[in-house]
PDB file of C-alpha atoms in Angstrom:
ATOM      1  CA  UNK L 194     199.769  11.374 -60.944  1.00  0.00           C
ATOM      2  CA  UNK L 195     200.126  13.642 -64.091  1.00  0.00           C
ATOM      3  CA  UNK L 196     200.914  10.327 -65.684  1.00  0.00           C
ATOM      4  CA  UNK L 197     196.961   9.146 -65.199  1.00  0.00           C
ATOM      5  CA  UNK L 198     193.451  10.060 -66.339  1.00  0.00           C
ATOM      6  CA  UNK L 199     190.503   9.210 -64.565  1.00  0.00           C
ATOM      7  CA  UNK L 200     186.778   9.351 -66.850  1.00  0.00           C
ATOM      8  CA  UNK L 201     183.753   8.617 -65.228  1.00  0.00           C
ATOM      9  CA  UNK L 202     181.380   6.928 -67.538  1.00  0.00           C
ATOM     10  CA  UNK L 203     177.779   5.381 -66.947  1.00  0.00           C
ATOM     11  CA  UNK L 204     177.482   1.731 -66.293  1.00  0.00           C
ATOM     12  CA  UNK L 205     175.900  -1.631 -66.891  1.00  0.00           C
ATOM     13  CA  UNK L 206     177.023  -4.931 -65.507  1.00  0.00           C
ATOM     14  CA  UNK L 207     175.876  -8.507 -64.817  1.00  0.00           C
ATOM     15  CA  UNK L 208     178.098 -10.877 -63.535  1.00  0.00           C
ATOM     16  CA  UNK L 209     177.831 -14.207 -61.581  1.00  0.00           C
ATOM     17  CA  UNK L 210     174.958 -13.002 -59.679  1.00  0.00           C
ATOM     18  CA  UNK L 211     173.071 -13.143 -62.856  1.00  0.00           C
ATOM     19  CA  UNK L 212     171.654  -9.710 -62.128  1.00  0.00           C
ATOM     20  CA  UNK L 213     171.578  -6.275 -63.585  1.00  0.00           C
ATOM     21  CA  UNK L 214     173.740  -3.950 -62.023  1.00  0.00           C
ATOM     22  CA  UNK L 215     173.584  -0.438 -63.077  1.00  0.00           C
ATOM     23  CA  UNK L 216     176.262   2.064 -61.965  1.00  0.00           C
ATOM     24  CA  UNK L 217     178.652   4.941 -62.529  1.00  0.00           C
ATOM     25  CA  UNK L 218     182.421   3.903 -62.973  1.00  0.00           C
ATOM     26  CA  UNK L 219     185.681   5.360 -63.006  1.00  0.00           C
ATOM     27  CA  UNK L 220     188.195   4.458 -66.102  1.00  0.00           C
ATOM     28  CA  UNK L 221     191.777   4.736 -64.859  1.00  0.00           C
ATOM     29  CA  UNK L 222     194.514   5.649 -67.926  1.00  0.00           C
ATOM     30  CA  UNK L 223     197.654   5.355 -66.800  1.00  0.00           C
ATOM     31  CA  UNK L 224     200.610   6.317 -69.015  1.00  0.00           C
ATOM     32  CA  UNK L 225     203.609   3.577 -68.703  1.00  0.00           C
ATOM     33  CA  UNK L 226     205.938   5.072 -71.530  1.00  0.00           C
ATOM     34  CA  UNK L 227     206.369   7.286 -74.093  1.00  0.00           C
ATOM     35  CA  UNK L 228     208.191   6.137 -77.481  1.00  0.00           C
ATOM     36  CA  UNK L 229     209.271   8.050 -80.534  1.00  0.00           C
ATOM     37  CA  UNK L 230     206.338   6.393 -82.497  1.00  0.00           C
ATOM     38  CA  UNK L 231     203.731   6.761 -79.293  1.00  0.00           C
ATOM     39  CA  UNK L 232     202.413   5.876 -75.808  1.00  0.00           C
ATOM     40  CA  UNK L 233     201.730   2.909 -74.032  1.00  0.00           C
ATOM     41  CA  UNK L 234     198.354   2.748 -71.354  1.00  0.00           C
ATOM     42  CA  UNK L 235     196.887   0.446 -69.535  1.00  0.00           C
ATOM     43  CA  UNK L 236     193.459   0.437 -68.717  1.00  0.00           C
ATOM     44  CA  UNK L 237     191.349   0.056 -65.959  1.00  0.00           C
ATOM     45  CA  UNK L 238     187.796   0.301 -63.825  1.00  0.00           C
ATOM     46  CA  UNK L 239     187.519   0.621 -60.523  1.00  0.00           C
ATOM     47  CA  UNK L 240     185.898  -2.548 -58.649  1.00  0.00           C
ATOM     48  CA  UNK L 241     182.358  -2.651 -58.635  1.00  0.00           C
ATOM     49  CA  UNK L 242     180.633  -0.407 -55.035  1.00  0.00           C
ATOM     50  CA  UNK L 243     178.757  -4.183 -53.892  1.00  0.00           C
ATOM     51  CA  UNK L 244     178.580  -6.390 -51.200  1.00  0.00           C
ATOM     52  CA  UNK L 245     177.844  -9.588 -53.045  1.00  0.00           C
ATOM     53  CA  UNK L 246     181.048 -11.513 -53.851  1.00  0.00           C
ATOM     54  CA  UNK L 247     179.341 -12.908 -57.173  1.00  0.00           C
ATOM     55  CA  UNK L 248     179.111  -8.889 -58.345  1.00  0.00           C
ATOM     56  CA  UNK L 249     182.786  -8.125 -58.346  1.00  0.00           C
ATOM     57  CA  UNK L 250     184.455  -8.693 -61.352  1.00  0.00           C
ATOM     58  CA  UNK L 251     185.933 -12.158 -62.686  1.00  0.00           C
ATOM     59  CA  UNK L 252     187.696 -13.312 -65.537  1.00  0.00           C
ATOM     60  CA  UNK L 253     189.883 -10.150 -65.035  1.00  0.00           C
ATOM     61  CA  UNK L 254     186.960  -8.172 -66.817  1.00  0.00           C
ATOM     62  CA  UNK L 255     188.025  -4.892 -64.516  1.00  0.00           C
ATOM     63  CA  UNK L 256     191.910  -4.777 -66.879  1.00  0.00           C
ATOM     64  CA  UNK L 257     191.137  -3.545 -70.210  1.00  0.00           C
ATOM     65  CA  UNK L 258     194.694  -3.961 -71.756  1.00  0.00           C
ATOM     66  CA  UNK L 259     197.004  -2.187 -73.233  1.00  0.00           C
ATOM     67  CA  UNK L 260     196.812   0.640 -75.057  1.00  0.00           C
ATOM     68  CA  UNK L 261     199.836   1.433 -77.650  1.00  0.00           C
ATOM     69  CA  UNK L 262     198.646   5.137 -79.619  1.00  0.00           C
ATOM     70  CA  UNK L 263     200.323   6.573 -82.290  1.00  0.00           C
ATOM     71  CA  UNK L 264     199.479   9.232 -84.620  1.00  0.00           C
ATOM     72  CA  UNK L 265     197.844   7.068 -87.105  1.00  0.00           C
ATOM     73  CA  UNK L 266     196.210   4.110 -85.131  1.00  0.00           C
ATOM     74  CA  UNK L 267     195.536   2.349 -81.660  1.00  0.00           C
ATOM     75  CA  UNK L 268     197.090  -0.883 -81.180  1.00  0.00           C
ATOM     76  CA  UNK L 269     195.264  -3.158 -78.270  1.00  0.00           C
ATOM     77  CA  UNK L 270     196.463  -6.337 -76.325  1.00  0.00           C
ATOM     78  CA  UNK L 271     194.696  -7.975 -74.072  1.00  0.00           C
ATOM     79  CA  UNK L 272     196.103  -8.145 -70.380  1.00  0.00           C
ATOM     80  CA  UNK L 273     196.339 -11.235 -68.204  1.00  0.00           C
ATOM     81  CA  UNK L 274     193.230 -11.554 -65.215  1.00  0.00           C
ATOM     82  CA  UNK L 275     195.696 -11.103 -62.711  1.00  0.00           C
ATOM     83  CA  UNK L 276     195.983  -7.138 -64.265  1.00  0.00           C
ATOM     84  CA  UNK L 277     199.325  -5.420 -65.086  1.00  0.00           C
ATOM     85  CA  UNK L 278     202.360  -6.810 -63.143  1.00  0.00           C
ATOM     86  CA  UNK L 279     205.876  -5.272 -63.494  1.00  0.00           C
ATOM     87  CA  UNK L 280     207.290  -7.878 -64.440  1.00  0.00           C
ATOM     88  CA  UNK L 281     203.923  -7.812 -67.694  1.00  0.00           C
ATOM     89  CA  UNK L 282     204.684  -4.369 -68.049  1.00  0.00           C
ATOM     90  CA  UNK L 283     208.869  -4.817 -68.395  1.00  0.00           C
ATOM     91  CA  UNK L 284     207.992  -7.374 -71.029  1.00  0.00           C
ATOM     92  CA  UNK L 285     205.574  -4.926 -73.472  1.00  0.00           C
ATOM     93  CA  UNK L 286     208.285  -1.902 -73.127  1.00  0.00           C
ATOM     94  CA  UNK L 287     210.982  -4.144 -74.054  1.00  0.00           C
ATOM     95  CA  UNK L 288     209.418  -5.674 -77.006  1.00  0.00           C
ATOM     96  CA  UNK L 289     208.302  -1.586 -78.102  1.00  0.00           C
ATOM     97  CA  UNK L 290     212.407  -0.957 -77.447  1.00  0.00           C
ATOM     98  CA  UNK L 291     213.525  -3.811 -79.226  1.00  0.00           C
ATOM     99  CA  UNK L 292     211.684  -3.802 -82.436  1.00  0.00           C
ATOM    100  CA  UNK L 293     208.243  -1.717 -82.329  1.00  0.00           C
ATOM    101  CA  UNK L 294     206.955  -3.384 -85.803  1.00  0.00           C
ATOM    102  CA  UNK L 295     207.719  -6.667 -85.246  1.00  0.00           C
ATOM    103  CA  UNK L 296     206.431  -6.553 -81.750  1.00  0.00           C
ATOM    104  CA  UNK L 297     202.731  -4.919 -82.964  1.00  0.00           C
ATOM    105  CA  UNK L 298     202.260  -7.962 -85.222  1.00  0.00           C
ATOM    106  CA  UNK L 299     200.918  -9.535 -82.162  1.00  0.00           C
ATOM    107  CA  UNK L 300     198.564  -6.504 -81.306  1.00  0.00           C
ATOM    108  CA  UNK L 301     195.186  -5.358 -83.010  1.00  0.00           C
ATOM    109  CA  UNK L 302     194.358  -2.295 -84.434  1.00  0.00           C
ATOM    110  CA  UNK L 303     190.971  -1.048 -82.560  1.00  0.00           C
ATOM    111  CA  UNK L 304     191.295   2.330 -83.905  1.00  0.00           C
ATOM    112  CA  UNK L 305     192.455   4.043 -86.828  1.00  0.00           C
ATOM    113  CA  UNK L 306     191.070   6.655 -89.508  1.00  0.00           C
ATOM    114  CA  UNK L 307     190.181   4.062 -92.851  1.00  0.00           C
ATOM    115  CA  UNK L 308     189.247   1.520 -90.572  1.00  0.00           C
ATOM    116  CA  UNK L 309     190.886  -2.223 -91.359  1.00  0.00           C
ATOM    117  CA  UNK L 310     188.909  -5.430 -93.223  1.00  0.00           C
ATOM    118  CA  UNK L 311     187.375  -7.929 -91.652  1.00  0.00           C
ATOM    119  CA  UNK L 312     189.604 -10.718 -90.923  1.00  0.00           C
ATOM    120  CA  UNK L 313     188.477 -13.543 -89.435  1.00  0.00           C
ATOM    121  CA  UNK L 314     191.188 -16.412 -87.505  1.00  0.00           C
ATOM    122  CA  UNK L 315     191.783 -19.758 -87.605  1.00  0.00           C
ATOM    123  CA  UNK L 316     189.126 -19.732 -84.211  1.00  0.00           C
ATOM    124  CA  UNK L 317     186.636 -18.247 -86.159  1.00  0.00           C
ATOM    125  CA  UNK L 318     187.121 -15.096 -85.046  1.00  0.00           C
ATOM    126  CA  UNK L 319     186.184 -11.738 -86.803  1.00  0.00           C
ATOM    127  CA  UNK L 320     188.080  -8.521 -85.525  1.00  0.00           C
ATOM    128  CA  UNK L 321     187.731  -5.212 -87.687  1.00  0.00           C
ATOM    129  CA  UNK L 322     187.611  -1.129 -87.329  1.00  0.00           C
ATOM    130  CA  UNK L 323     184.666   0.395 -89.047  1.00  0.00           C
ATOM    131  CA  UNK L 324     185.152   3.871 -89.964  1.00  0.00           C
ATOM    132  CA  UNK L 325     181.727   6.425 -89.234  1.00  0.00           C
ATOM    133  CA  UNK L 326     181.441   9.649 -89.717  1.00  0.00           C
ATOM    134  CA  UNK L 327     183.493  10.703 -86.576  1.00  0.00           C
ATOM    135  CA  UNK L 328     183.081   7.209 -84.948  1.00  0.00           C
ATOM    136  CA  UNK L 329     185.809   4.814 -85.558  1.00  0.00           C
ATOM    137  CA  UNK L 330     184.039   1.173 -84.037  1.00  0.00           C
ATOM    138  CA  UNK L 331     185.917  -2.147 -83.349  1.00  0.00           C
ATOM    139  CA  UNK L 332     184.196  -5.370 -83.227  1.00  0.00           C
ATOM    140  CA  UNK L 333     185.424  -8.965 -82.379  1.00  0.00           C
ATOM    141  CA  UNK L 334     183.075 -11.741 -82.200  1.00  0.00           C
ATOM    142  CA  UNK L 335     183.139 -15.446 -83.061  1.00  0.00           C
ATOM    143  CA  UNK L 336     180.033 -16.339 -85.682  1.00  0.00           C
ATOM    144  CA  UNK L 337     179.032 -19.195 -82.685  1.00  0.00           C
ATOM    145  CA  UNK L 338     179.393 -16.797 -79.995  1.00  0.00           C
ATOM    146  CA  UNK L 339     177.730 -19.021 -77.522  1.00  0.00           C
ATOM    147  CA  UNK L 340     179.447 -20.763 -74.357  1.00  0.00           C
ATOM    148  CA  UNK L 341     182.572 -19.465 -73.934  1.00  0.00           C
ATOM    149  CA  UNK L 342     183.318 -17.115 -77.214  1.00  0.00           C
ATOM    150  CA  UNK L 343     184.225 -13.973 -76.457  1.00  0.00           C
ATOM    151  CA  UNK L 344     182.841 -10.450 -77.626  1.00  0.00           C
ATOM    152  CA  UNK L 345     184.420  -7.043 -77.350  1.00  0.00           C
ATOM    153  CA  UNK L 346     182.675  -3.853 -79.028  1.00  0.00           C
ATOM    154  CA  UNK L 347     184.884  -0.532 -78.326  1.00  0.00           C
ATOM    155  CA  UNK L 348     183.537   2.906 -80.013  1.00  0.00           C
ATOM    156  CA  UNK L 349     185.937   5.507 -80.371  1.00  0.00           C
ATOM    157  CA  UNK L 350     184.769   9.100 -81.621  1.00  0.00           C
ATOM    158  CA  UNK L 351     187.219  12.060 -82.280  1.00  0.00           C
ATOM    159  CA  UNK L 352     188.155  14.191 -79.325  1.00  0.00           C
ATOM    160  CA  UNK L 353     186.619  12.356 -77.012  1.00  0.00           C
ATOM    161  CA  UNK L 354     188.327   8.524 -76.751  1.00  0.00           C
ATOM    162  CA  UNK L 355     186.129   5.494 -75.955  1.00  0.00           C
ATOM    163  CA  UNK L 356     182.363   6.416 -75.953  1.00  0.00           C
ATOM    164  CA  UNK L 357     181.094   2.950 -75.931  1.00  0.00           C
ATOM    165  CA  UNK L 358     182.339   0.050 -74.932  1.00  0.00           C
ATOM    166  CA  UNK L 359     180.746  -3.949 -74.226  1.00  0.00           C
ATOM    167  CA  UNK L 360     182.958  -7.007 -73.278  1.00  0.00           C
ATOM    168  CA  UNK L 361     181.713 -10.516 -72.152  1.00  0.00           C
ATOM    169  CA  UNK L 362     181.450 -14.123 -73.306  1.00  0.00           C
ATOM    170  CA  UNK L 363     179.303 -16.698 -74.481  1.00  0.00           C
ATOM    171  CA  UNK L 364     175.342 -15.654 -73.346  1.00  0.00           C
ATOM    172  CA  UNK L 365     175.581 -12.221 -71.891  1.00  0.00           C
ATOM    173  CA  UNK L 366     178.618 -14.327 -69.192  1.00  0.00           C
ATOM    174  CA  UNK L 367     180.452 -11.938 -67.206  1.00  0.00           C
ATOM    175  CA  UNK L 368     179.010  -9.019 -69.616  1.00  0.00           C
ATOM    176  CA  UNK L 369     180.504  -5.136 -68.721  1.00  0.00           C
ATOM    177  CA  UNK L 370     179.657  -2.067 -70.724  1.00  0.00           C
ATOM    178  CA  UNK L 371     180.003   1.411 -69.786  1.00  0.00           C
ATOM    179  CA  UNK L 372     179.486   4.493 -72.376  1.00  0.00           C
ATOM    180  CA  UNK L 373     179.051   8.469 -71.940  1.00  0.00           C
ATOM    181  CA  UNK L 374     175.391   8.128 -72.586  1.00  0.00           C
ATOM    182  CA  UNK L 375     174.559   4.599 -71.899  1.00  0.00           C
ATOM    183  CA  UNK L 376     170.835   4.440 -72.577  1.00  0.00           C
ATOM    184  CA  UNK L 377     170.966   5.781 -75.884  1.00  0.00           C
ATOM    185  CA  UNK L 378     174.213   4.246 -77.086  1.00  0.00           C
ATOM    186  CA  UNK L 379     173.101   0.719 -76.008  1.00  0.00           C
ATOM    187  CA  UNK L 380     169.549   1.947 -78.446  1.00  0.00           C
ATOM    188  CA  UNK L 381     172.239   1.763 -81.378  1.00  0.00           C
ATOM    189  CA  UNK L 382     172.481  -1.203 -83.626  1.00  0.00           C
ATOM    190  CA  UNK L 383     176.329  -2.224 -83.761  1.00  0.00           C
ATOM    191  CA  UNK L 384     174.851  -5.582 -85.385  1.00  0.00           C
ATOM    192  CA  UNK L 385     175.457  -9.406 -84.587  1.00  0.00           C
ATOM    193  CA  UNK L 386     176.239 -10.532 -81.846  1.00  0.00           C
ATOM    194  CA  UNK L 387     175.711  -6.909 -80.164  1.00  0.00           C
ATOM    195  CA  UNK L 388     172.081  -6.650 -80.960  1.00  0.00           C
ATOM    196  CA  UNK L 389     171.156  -9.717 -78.905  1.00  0.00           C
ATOM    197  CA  UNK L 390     171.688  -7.540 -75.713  1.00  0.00           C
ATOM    198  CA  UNK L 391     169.392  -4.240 -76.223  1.00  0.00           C
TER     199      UNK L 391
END
């Protein structure tokens, strides 16, 4: 559909199996709506090519949210695991109709060209944009990452969208990255909790 991308990126997983799983995967952009102020996409990979029930994705990991991009920055919200209903969808575009600045309070900024200061929630969150050379990278991580805490790392770089990007929980639980040159991004040191992994 001229509404949708597909990129192809290299691969690393390691899910309930508890095993490595390297392997090339499709990103799917697809385009819900176009607004005065920008476009709406949700994201998504394409199931994992295994046999083993424990190696498909859980925890919704495949859905990488929604996507709101203006001309100045790129506003993220997570989707639900059960991926992007019409009845999800409906709700987002309305909000964007109804009042678009009130509505984005509830989003993140994971891109933008100064890059934003670290703020950290009552959860103990952190979630910031750090601006680099062409690189704009977006970090959230809880400071006791273990168990169930979250952590998302998404590198943007001019002209080319996401380049990078790791997402998983607690001790490498349910962990997917994917990047355009996997080996020697996953080299790079995007700091704690990040590091732990390479």
């Amino acid at each position: 559909m001229p509404t949708q991308k597909e990129v192809e990126y290299e691969g690393y997983f390691y899910p309930y199996s508890y095993r490595d799983i390297w392997q090339d995967i499709s990103l799917h952009i697809k385009e819900l709506k176009s607004f005065q102020n920008g476009s709406l996409y949700a994201l998504e990979l394409d199931q994992l090519n295994v046999t083993d029930p424990f190696d498909q994705f859980a925890l919704g990991r495949e859905y990488l949210g929604y996507y709101y991009v203006t001309s100045e920055d790129i506003y993220y919200m997570p989707s639900d695991t059960g991926g992007y209903t019409e009845e999800k969808n409906e709700i987002i575009i309305s909000g964007l109709e109804s009042d678009e600045d009130l509505f984005l309070k509830e989003w993140t900024i994971v891109c933008c060209e100064n890059g934003t200061a670290d703020v950290v929630d009552d959860a103990g969150y952190h979630a910031f944009v750090e601006a680099d050379g062409e690189k704009r990278i977006f970090r959230y991580y809880n400071d006791y990452f273990y168990g169930s805490k979250d952590y998302l790392l998404m590198v943007w770089e001019k002209g080319k969208g996401i380049v990078y990007y790791m997402h998983g929980n607690g001790q490498k639980n349910m962990h997917v990255e994917f990047g355009t040159d996997l080996k020697k991004q996953q080299k790079e040191d995007y700091g704690y909790p990040y590091k732990l992994f390479h």
